[in-house]
C-alpha cells in the first residue's frame, strides 16, 4: 500500500466521521451513521440463513419479551431488590 492510498483512506468521508470533533460547526458529520437499506439486505440474508425462516418469528418474540422485561427492571429496580431480599424472587424451575 503506497502513501497515496493511505491518504485517500484517511480523508475518505466514511473514516472522517470517526475523527474527533475540531470545534467547528461547519459541516459536522454524525459520529456513527445507521445502516441504510443497502446494508440491511445482507444482514437479513445472513440471519435467515443462520436461523431459518421458521425460527425468525420465535426469535423476534423472544427479543421483544427480553426488551420488555429489561424496561420493567429499569422502571422498578427497588421492587426487584425487595423480592430478592425477601426470598420471593422467582427462580427458574420452581
XYZ file of N, CA and C in Angstrom:
282
model
N 0.858 -1.173 0.000
C 0.000 0.000 0.000
C 0.900 1.231 0.000
N 0.694 2.077 -0.961
C 1.530 3.277 -1.012
C 0.905 4.409 -0.209
N 1.641 5.473 -0.075
C 1.220 6.594 0.773
C -0.029 7.292 0.238
N -0.196 7.330 -1.095
C -1.383 7.993 -1.654
C -2.657 7.219 -1.321
N -2.581 5.905 -1.352
C -3.746 5.112 -0.953
C -4.074 5.320 0.517
N -3.043 5.398 1.336
C -3.248 5.618 2.764
C -3.886 6.980 3.021
N -3.420 8.005 2.325
C -4.005 9.346 2.475
C -5.454 9.337 1.998
N -5.728 8.626 0.926
C -7.100 8.525 0.429
C -8.021 7.863 1.435
N -7.516 6.849 2.130
C -8.326 6.191 3.155
C -8.597 7.111 4.334
N -7.586 7.855 4.746
C -7.742 8.734 5.902
C -8.715 9.863 5.615
N -8.704 10.371 4.393
C -9.561 11.510 4.068
C -10.916 11.100 3.511
N -11.194 9.811 3.426
C -12.486 9.388 2.898
C -13.600 9.786 3.868
N -14.790 10.092 3.357
C -15.889 10.536 4.232
C -16.279 9.501 5.276
N -16.160 8.217 4.960
C -16.569 7.203 5.929
C -15.666 7.192 7.149
N -14.384 7.474 6.982
C -13.483 7.500 8.127
C -13.449 8.866 8.798
N -13.759 9.913 8.063
C -13.773 11.243 8.664
C -14.849 11.358 9.737
N -15.908 10.585 9.622
C -16.979 10.645 10.616
C -16.501 10.167 11.977
N -15.438 9.391 12.014
C -14.949 8.853 13.276
C -13.794 9.655 13.863
N -13.390 10.724 13.184
C -12.319 11.554 13.716
C -12.889 12.490 14.769
N -12.075 12.896 15.743
C -12.575 13.777 16.802
C -13.042 15.117 16.252
N -13.993 15.705 16.934
C -14.563 16.982 16.529
C -13.570 18.087 16.813
N -13.351 18.968 15.842
C -12.352 20.026 16.000
C -12.943 21.314 16.562
N -14.213 21.340 16.899
C -14.829 22.512 17.498
C -15.606 23.369 16.521
N -15.447 23.153 15.235
C -16.171 23.963 14.258
C -17.545 23.352 14.010
N -18.510 24.222 13.737
C -19.864 23.751 13.463
C -20.101 23.520 11.979
N -19.152 23.883 11.145
C -19.327 23.764 9.702
C -19.247 22.302 9.280
N -20.265 21.858 8.610
C -20.309 20.516 8.009
C -20.003 19.414 9.013
N -20.653 19.467 10.163
C -20.468 18.382 11.138
C -21.136 17.127 10.614
N -20.438 16.041 10.697
C -20.978 14.755 10.274
C -21.351 13.957 11.513
N -22.325 13.075 11.403
C -22.659 12.252 12.565
C -21.487 11.347 12.927
N -21.362 11.054 14.216
C -20.265 10.209 14.661
C -20.442 8.765 14.187
N -21.666 8.298 14.142
C -21.907 6.931 13.700
C -23.216 6.906 12.918
N -23.130 6.553 11.667
C -24.317 6.523 10.825
C -25.008 5.170 10.959
N -26.320 5.181 10.925
C -27.084 3.938 10.966
C -27.025 3.266 9.601
N -27.101 1.942 9.565
C -27.063 1.254 8.274
C -28.279 1.615 7.434
N -28.053 1.767 6.152
C -29.136 2.067 5.227
C -29.745 0.781 4.689
N -30.636 0.930 3.729
C -31.329 -0.219 3.153
C -30.334 -1.172 2.497
N -29.341 -0.629 1.824
C -28.356 -1.475 1.143
C -27.560 -2.328 2.130
N -27.362 -1.837 3.327
C -26.620 -2.607 4.325
C -27.498 -3.625 5.045
N -28.819 -3.381 5.116
C -29.707 -4.295 5.835
C -29.969 -5.589 5.069
N -29.960 -5.549 3.734
C -30.242 -6.759 2.958
C -29.252 -7.881 3.240
N -27.942 -7.644 3.188
C -27.016 -8.752 3.519
C -27.171 -9.238 4.957
N -27.446 -8.318 5.877
C -27.646 -8.714 7.273
C -28.871 -9.615 7.387
N -29.956 -9.240 6.732
C -31.183 -10.038 6.762
C -30.972 -11.417 6.139
N -30.240 -11.472 5.040
C -29.971 -12.756 4.382
C -29.153 -13.668 5.294
N -28.152 -13.117 5.956
C -27.328 -13.921 6.868
C -28.164 -14.430 8.039
N -29.039 -13.588 8.582
C -29.887 -14.010 9.704
C -30.820 -15.136 9.274
N -31.407 -15.023 8.090
C -32.303 -16.078 7.597
C -31.528 -17.373 7.379
N -30.309 -17.269 6.852
C -29.506 -18.475 6.639
C -29.087 -19.119 7.956
N -28.779 -18.305 8.952
C -28.342 -18.851 10.235
C -29.480 -19.492 11.019
N -30.618 -18.819 11.089
C -31.701 -19.274 11.955
C -32.821 -19.986 11.212
N -32.954 -19.751 9.942
C -34.039 -20.349 9.182
C -35.289 -19.496 9.271
N -36.116 -19.586 8.250
C -37.310 -18.748 8.181
C -38.327 -19.112 9.259
N -38.361 -20.361 9.695
C -39.334 -20.781 10.708
C -38.979 -20.262 12.093
N -37.704 -20.046 12.359
C -37.271 -19.599 13.684
C -37.343 -18.082 13.848
N -37.454 -17.325 12.766
C -37.437 -15.861 12.865
C -38.563 -15.294 13.724
N -39.830 -15.733 13.585
C -40.867 -15.189 14.473
C -40.606 -15.506 15.943
N -40.123 -16.711 16.216
C -39.812 -17.093 17.592
C -38.665 -16.238 18.139
N -37.661 -15.991 17.319
C -36.527 -15.162 17.723
C -36.970 -13.724 17.991
N -37.820 -13.179 17.115
C -38.311 -11.809 17.305
C -39.168 -11.703 18.563
N -39.987 -12.709 18.823
C -40.828 -12.712 20.017
C -39.970 -12.758 21.280
N -38.939 -13.577 21.274
C -38.049 -13.676 22.433
C -37.301 -12.365 22.668
N -36.878 -11.718 21.590
C -36.187 -10.430 21.738
C -37.133 -9.370 22.286
N -38.368 -9.357 21.816
C -39.347 -8.398 22.319
C -39.657 -8.610 23.787
N -39.777 -9.868 24.192
C -40.027 -10.183 25.600
C -38.868 -9.739 26.473
N -37.648 -9.988 26.019
C -36.499 -9.589 26.839
C -36.359 -8.078 26.924
N -36.687 -7.353 25.860
C -36.650 -5.887 25.927
C -37.697 -5.383 26.908
N -38.893 -5.974 26.884
C -39.951 -5.576 27.813
C -39.539 -5.830 29.256
N -38.964 -6.992 29.531
C -38.519 -7.299 30.889
C -37.387 -6.375 31.323
N -36.502 -6.039 30.413
C -35.406 -5.123 30.734
C -35.949 -3.747 31.105
N -36.923 -3.263 30.336
C -37.515 -1.948 30.640
C -38.256 -1.965 31.973
N -38.958 -3.055 32.275
C -39.627 -3.161 33.573
C -38.616 -3.132 34.702
N -37.488 -3.789 34.511
C -36.434 -3.785 35.519
C -35.829 -2.408 35.715
N -35.768 -1.617 34.654
C -35.252 -0.253 34.774
C -36.237 0.658 35.491
N -37.532 0.420 35.290
C -38.545 1.277 35.899
C -38.688 1.032 37.397
N -38.610 -0.208 37.842
C -38.839 -0.557 39.243
C -37.685 -1.381 39.813
N -36.502 -0.820 39.934
C -35.391 -1.629 40.472
C -35.564 -1.946 41.956
N -36.222 -1.065 42.721
C -36.409 -1.310 44.149
C -37.305 -2.520 44.379
N -38.326 -2.675 43.549
C -39.245 -3.804 43.679
C -38.506 -5.124 43.465
N -37.623 -5.167 42.496
C -36.845 -6.379 42.245
C -35.888 -6.656 43.393
N -35.303 -5.592 43.975
C -34.394 -5.773 45.104
C -35.138 -6.323 46.316
N -36.353 -5.819 46.575
C -37.138 -6.304 47.713
C -37.494 -7.772 47.540
N -37.826 -8.164 46.317
C -38.160 -9.563 46.068
C -36.966 -10.459 46.350
N -35.797 -10.030 45.935
C -34.619 -10.881 46.135
C -34.208 -10.923 47.603
N -34.416 -9.838 48.349
C -34.078 -9.827 49.773
C -35.052 -10.695 50.555
N -36.342 -10.614 50.241
C -37.355 -11.397 50.943
C -37.312 -12.874 50.570
N -36.587 -13.215 49.544
C -36.532 -14.607 49.097
C -37.715 -14.995 48.251
N -38.459 -14.014 47.780
C -39.646 -14.292 46.986
C -39.375 -14.186 45.494
N -38.130 -14.035 45.121
C -37.838 -13.908 43.698
C -38.092 -15.242 43.015
N -38.572 -15.154 41.806
C -38.893 -16.361 41.068
C -37.615 -16.948 40.491
N -37.381 -18.194 40.803
C -36.228 -18.898 40.262
C -36.713 -19.803 39.138
N -35.938 -19.945 38.089
C -36.351 -20.848 37.011
C -36.473 -22.279 37.525
N -37.548 -22.917 37.154
C -37.755 -24.309 37.544
C -38.514 -24.484 38.843
N -38.899 -23.411 39.499
C -39.650 -23.528 40.757
C -41.124 -23.381 40.509
